[in-house]
Short mmCIF file of C-alpha atoms and ligand atoms in Angstrom, two decimals:
data_model
loop_
_atom_site.label_atom_id
_atom_site.label_comp_id
_atom_site.label_asym_id
_atom_site.label_seq_id
_atom_site.Cartn_x
_atom_site.Cartn_y
_atom_site.Cartn_z
CA UNK A 126 247.08 195.77 94.64
CA UNK A 127 250.69 195.78 93.48
CA UNK A 128 253.29 194.48 95.97
CA UNK A 129 256.08 196.88 96.89
CA UNK A 130 259.42 196.99 98.69
CA UNK A 131 261.40 199.81 100.32
CA UNK A 132 265.14 199.60 99.73
CA UNK A 133 267.30 202.07 101.65
CA UNK A 134 270.68 203.01 100.20
CA UNK A 135 269.26 202.26 96.75
CA UNK A 136 271.42 204.85 94.99
CA UNK A 137 274.54 202.69 94.99
CA UNK A 138 276.15 199.25 95.27
CA UNK A 139 274.16 196.50 96.97
CA UNK A 140 271.01 198.63 97.39
CA UNK A 141 270.84 199.53 93.69
CA UNK A 142 271.28 195.87 92.68
CA UNK A 143 268.62 194.84 95.23
CA UNK A 144 266.10 197.35 93.90
CA UNK A 145 266.64 196.04 90.37
CA UNK A 146 266.29 192.42 91.58
CA UNK A 147 262.95 193.11 93.33
CA UNK A 148 261.75 195.02 90.28
CA UNK A 149 262.64 192.09 87.98
CA UNK A 150 260.39 190.00 90.20
CA UNK A 151 257.40 192.34 89.81
CA UNK A 152 257.74 194.56 92.89
CA UNK A 153 257.12 198.30 92.80
CA UNK A 154 260.20 199.73 94.56
CA UNK A 155 260.61 202.72 96.84
CA UNK A 156 264.21 203.90 96.49
CA UNK A 157 265.73 205.75 99.44
CA UNK A 158 269.11 207.49 99.40
CA UNK A 159 270.72 210.92 99.28
CA UNK A 160 271.98 211.19 95.70
CA UNK A 161 268.94 212.05 93.57
CA UNK A 162 270.69 211.64 90.21
CA UNK A 163 271.87 208.14 91.03
CA UNK A 164 268.44 207.23 92.41
CA UNK A 165 266.96 208.36 89.09
CA UNK A 166 269.42 206.17 87.17
CA UNK A 167 268.42 203.16 89.29
CA UNK A 168 264.70 203.98 88.89
CA UNK A 169 265.15 203.88 85.08
CA UNK A 170 266.31 200.26 85.41
CA UNK A 171 263.34 199.25 87.59
CA UNK A 172 260.77 198.20 85.03
CA UNK A 173 257.97 197.40 87.51
CA UNK A 174 257.76 201.02 88.70
CA UNK A 175 259.72 203.03 91.23
CA UNK A 176 259.29 206.03 93.48
CA UNK A 177 262.22 208.20 94.58
CA UNK A 178 262.51 208.86 98.31
CA UNK A 179 265.56 211.10 98.34
CA UNK A 180 266.57 212.23 101.80
CA UNK A 181 269.44 212.24 104.24
CA UNK A 182 268.12 209.66 106.67
CA UNK A 183 269.93 211.31 109.59
CA UNK A 184 267.46 214.19 109.15
CA UNK A 185 264.70 212.68 111.31
CA UNK A 186 261.99 215.04 110.09
CA UNK A 187 262.77 214.35 106.43
CA UNK A 188 262.86 210.61 107.10
CA UNK A 189 259.53 210.66 108.97
CA UNK A 190 257.95 212.63 106.13
CA UNK A 191 259.15 210.15 103.52
CA UNK A 192 257.99 207.15 105.57
CA UNK A 193 254.59 208.67 106.18
CA UNK A 194 254.12 209.47 102.44
CA UNK A 195 254.96 205.89 101.61
CA UNK A 196 252.98 204.10 104.31
CA UNK A 197 249.79 206.07 103.60
CA UNK A 198 249.98 205.48 99.84
CA UNK A 199 247.13 203.08 99.11
CA UNK A 200 248.34 202.28 95.58
CA UNK A 201 250.73 199.58 96.84
CA UNK A 202 250.94 196.99 99.55
CA UNK A 203 254.45 197.22 100.98
CA UNK A 204 255.55 193.68 101.78
CA UNK A 205 259.30 194.09 102.19
CA UNK A 206 261.64 196.47 103.98
CA UNK A 207 265.36 196.23 103.20
CA UNK A 208 267.50 198.19 105.68
CA UNK A 209 270.59 198.41 103.49
CA UNK A 210 271.96 201.98 103.73
CA UNK A 211 275.20 202.05 105.64
CA UNK A 212 278.62 203.56 106.12
CA UNK A 213 281.99 201.92 106.68
CA UNK A 214 285.06 203.45 108.29
CA UNK A 215 288.32 201.82 109.31
CA UNK A 216 289.31 202.67 112.89
CA UNK A 217 290.88 200.85 115.77
CA UNK A 218 289.39 201.30 119.24
CA UNK A 219 292.26 203.70 119.91
CA UNK A 220 291.65 205.93 116.89
CA UNK A 221 287.84 205.79 116.79
CA UNK A 222 286.49 208.94 118.42
CA UNK A 223 283.11 209.20 120.17
CA UNK A 224 281.88 210.99 117.07
CA UNK A 225 282.86 208.06 114.82
CA UNK A 226 281.17 205.55 117.13
CA UNK A 227 278.03 207.68 117.35
CA UNK A 228 277.87 208.09 113.55
CA UNK A 229 278.27 204.34 113.01
CA UNK A 230 275.54 203.68 115.56
CA UNK A 231 273.22 206.31 114.11
CA UNK A 232 273.42 205.35 110.42
CA UNK A 233 273.96 201.59 110.67
CA UNK A 234 271.65 200.84 113.60
CA UNK A 235 269.40 203.62 114.94
CA UNK A 236 268.01 204.61 111.55
CA UNK A 237 266.98 201.01 110.72
CA UNK A 238 265.34 200.87 114.18
CA UNK A 239 263.40 204.09 113.45
CA UNK A 240 262.24 202.74 110.11
CA UNK A 241 261.11 199.44 111.61
CA UNK A 242 259.23 201.34 114.34
CA UNK A 243 257.26 203.10 111.59
CA UNK A 244 256.73 199.86 109.63
CA UNK A 245 255.54 197.61 112.48
CA UNK A 246 252.00 199.08 112.79
CA UNK A 247 251.68 198.99 108.99
CA UNK A 248 252.78 195.35 108.74
CA UNK A 249 250.51 194.41 111.67
CA UNK A 250 247.42 195.88 110.02
CA UNK A 251 248.32 194.45 106.60
CA UNK A 252 248.77 190.83 107.64
CA UNK A 253 252.56 190.73 107.95
CA UNK A 254 255.73 191.64 106.13
CA UNK A 255 259.38 190.83 105.72
CA UNK A 256 262.39 192.79 107.00
CA UNK A 257 265.92 192.23 105.73
CA UNK A 258 268.70 193.96 107.65
CA UNK A 259 272.02 194.23 105.82
CA UNK A 260 274.64 193.45 108.45
CA UNK A 261 278.13 192.19 107.56
CA UNK A 262 280.34 189.16 107.89
CA UNK A 263 282.28 191.43 110.30
CA UNK A 264 279.23 191.29 112.55
CA UNK A 265 279.89 187.53 112.92
CA UNK A 266 283.68 187.57 113.01
CA UNK A 267 285.22 191.02 113.54
CA UNK A 268 288.60 192.16 112.19
CA UNK A 269 291.15 194.47 113.78
CA UNK A 270 290.76 198.06 112.63
CA UNK A 271 286.98 197.92 112.18
CA UNK A 272 285.87 198.08 115.81
CA UNK A 273 282.89 200.47 115.67
CA UNK A 274 281.57 199.06 112.38
CA UNK A 275 281.96 195.42 113.47
CA UNK A 276 280.35 196.02 116.88
CA UNK A 277 277.36 197.82 115.35
CA UNK A 278 276.88 195.15 112.67
CA UNK A 279 276.96 192.48 115.40
CA UNK A 280 274.30 194.44 117.28
CA UNK A 281 272.22 194.47 114.13
CA UNK A 282 272.20 190.66 114.01
CA UNK A 283 271.19 190.45 117.67
CA UNK A 284 268.43 193.04 117.11
CA UNK A 285 267.19 191.11 114.05
CA UNK A 286 266.72 188.04 116.28
CA UNK A 287 264.69 190.14 118.75
CA UNK A 288 262.60 191.49 115.89
CA UNK A 289 261.94 187.98 114.62
CA UNK A 290 260.48 187.08 118.02
CA UNK A 291 258.50 190.30 118.37
CA UNK A 292 257.15 190.09 114.83
CA UNK A 293 256.44 186.35 114.59
CA UNK A 294 252.90 186.49 116.08
CA UNK A 295 252.00 189.12 113.44
CA UNK A 296 253.53 187.19 110.48
CA UNK A 297 256.37 189.69 110.38
CA UNK A 298 259.66 187.98 109.47
CA UNK A 299 263.08 189.52 110.13
CA UNK A 300 266.38 188.24 108.79
CA UNK A 301 269.91 189.55 108.39
CA UNK A 302 272.27 189.24 105.44
CA UNK A 303 275.99 189.24 106.20
CA UNK A 304 277.94 190.12 103.06
CA UNK A 305 281.67 189.56 102.83
CA UNK A 306 283.85 191.86 100.70
CA UNK A 307 281.74 193.16 97.83
CA UNK A 308 282.92 195.46 95.05
CA UNK A 309 281.03 198.71 95.77
CA UNK A 310 281.91 202.40 96.34
CA UNK A 311 281.97 201.78 100.12
CA UNK A 312 285.56 200.52 99.58
CA UNK A 313 288.44 202.75 98.49
CA UNK A 314 289.70 200.10 96.03
CA UNK A 315 286.42 200.35 94.06
CA UNK A 316 287.37 203.71 92.53
CA UNK A 317 291.08 203.07 91.88
CA UNK A 318 292.44 203.13 88.31
CA UNK A 319 292.08 199.67 86.73
CA UNK A 320 295.67 198.44 87.18
CA UNK A 321 295.76 199.45 90.85
CA UNK A 322 292.32 198.01 91.45
CA UNK A 323 293.32 194.67 89.91
CA UNK A 324 296.37 194.61 92.17
CA UNK A 325 294.17 195.27 95.21
CA UNK A 326 291.71 192.56 94.14
CA UNK A 327 294.56 190.08 93.67
CA UNK A 328 295.79 190.76 97.20
CA UNK A 329 292.32 189.88 98.52
CA UNK A 330 291.82 186.66 96.53
CA UNK A 331 293.18 184.31 99.15
CA UNK A 332 290.97 185.74 101.89
CA UNK A 333 288.08 183.69 100.52
CA UNK A 334 288.01 179.94 99.82
CA UNK A 335 286.09 180.80 96.64
CA UNK A 336 289.07 182.89 95.51
CA UNK A 337 287.42 186.23 94.78
CA UNK A 338 285.37 189.03 96.29
CA UNK A 339 281.63 189.28 95.59
CA UNK A 340 279.41 191.36 93.32
CA UNK A 341 276.38 193.44 94.38
CA UNK A 342 274.14 191.14 92.29
CA UNK A 343 275.19 188.11 94.33
CA UNK A 344 274.07 189.85 97.53
CA UNK A 345 270.90 191.21 95.91
CA UNK A 346 269.73 187.70 94.99
CA UNK A 347 270.08 186.56 98.62
CA UNK A 348 268.30 189.66 99.90
CA UNK A 349 265.50 188.88 97.45
CA UNK A 350 265.37 185.31 98.78
CA UNK A 351 265.05 186.50 102.41
CA UNK A 352 262.66 189.35 101.58
CA UNK A 353 260.24 187.39 99.41
CA UNK A 354 257.99 184.40 100.07
CA UNK A 355 260.79 182.11 98.80
CA UNK A 356 261.88 182.08 102.46
CA UNK A 357 258.37 182.01 103.99
CA UNK A 358 259.43 179.84 106.98
CA UNK A 359 262.73 181.61 107.70
CA UNK A 360 263.03 184.19 110.44
CA UNK A 361 265.84 185.29 112.75
CA UNK A 362 268.50 183.98 110.36
CA UNK A 363 271.86 185.63 109.73
CA UNK A 364 272.86 184.48 106.27
CA UNK A 365 276.53 184.85 105.36
CA UNK A 366 277.12 185.49 101.65
CA UNK A 367 280.85 185.92 101.68
CA UNK A 368 282.75 183.42 99.53
CA UNK A 369 283.50 181.60 102.78
CA UNK A 370 285.74 184.36 104.16
CA UNK A 371 285.17 183.37 107.77
CA UNK A 372 286.32 179.81 107.06
CA UNK A 373 289.68 180.81 105.60
N1 LIG B 543 280.43 196.31 100.11
C1 LIG B 543 280.79 195.49 101.09
O1 LIG B 543 281.89 194.87 101.06
C2 LIG B 543 279.88 195.25 102.27
C3 LIG B 543 280.18 194.19 103.13
C4 LIG B 543 279.36 193.95 104.22
C5 LIG B 543 278.27 194.75 104.44
N2 LIG B 543 278.00 195.79 103.60
C6 LIG B 543 276.82 196.61 103.90
O2 LIG B 543 276.02 196.72 102.76
C7 LIG B 543 275.27 197.92 102.82
C8 LIG B 543 275.36 198.64 101.48
O3 LIG B 543 276.70 199.02 101.27
P1 LIG B 543 277.38 199.13 99.82
O4 LIG B 543 278.59 198.30 99.86
O5 LIG B 543 276.38 198.94 98.74
O6 LIG B 543 277.89 200.65 99.91
P2 LIG B 543 277.63 201.96 99.02
O7 LIG B 543 277.71 201.62 97.58
O8 LIG B 543 278.53 202.99 99.57
O9 LIG B 543 276.11 202.33 99.37
C9 LIG B 543 275.74 202.87 100.60
C10 LIG B 543 274.33 203.41 100.45
O10 LIG B 543 273.90 203.94 101.72
C11 LIG B 543 273.33 205.23 101.51
N3 LIG B 543 273.47 206.08 102.68
C12 LIG B 543 274.52 206.16 103.54
N4 LIG B 543 274.28 207.11 104.46
C13 LIG B 543 273.04 207.61 104.20
C14 LIG B 543 272.23 208.60 104.79
N5 LIG B 543 272.64 209.31 105.86
N6 LIG B 543 271.01 208.87 104.26
C15 LIG B 543 270.59 208.18 103.17
N7 LIG B 543 271.31 207.22 102.56
C16 LIG B 543 272.52 206.95 103.07
C17 LIG B 543 274.12 205.80 100.32
O11 LIG B 543 273.37 206.85 99.76
P3 LIG B 543 274.03 208.03 98.87
O12 LIG B 543 275.15 207.39 98.07
O13 LIG B 543 272.89 208.49 98.02
O14 LIG B 543 274.54 209.04 99.81
C18 LIG B 543 274.25 204.56 99.44
O15 LIG B 543 273.09 204.40 98.67
C19 LIG B 543 275.82 198.71 104.01
O16 LIG B 543 274.97 198.56 105.11
C20 LIG B 543 277.16 198.05 104.26
O17 LIG B 543 277.57 198.17 105.62
C21 LIG B 543 278.78 196.05 102.53
#
């Protein structure tokens, strides 16, 4: 039976690169996201087969339906879950409304929890599995003006460590990836005209000892490492892939 992976937020940035990386390594990939056209473009680049799971994950019924379709499909054995979909907003504690905090919590934390709740029985009956939660370097060392996002990403690391303990007896591994600044549409600078973007990138160079921000591919390779058997004895880790930003 062909091995498979679910990648959420696969229509863009890190999720798209991760889907392509798993596919290169022979995995059938389930691609979840809202933008169907972009999911189709990513699916075309996944040569080991892909299935589109387009839905707004905040729609609980739609999410449950997608998960149930996937987990009852006997054509594949799903070995890996990558909780990657996420949103980023800059707010201080003073400017972040209840609504902003609730949205951050819902998309970046509660939805991954719901997905894992659906996956646990499946992984238990199929001899194990691997969960990769995409947190952030801000979840390790927060920065002013990102309070809700940083707090939720820190919670995600803590939750991953709980999951690792709950899942261990069932051969379920759980690890977190903590990317630094990566060039994706989640950042405003990503879509600036070239000259302005280069200026913005230059201003960020010195934030990292390695002198530049990261690419989605660099994160995807690490997610593949934690998701696959390459890391068979690793669980509960929070791996920073960030050019050393927290050391600077
Ligand atoms: N880029 C960075 O610098 C950075 C740094 C640290 C951590 N991260 C984390 O990395 C992850 C991926 O971010 P990215 O940088 O690749 O950003 P991105 O390019 O904006 O991608 C975000 C993805 O999440 C999906 N998504 C968001 N809300 C959704 C919802 N309600 N339902 C379904 N899908 C939803 C988007 O789907 P649609 O586009 O189809 O709506 C998109 O595929 C996030 O968890 C982010 O917090 C990023």
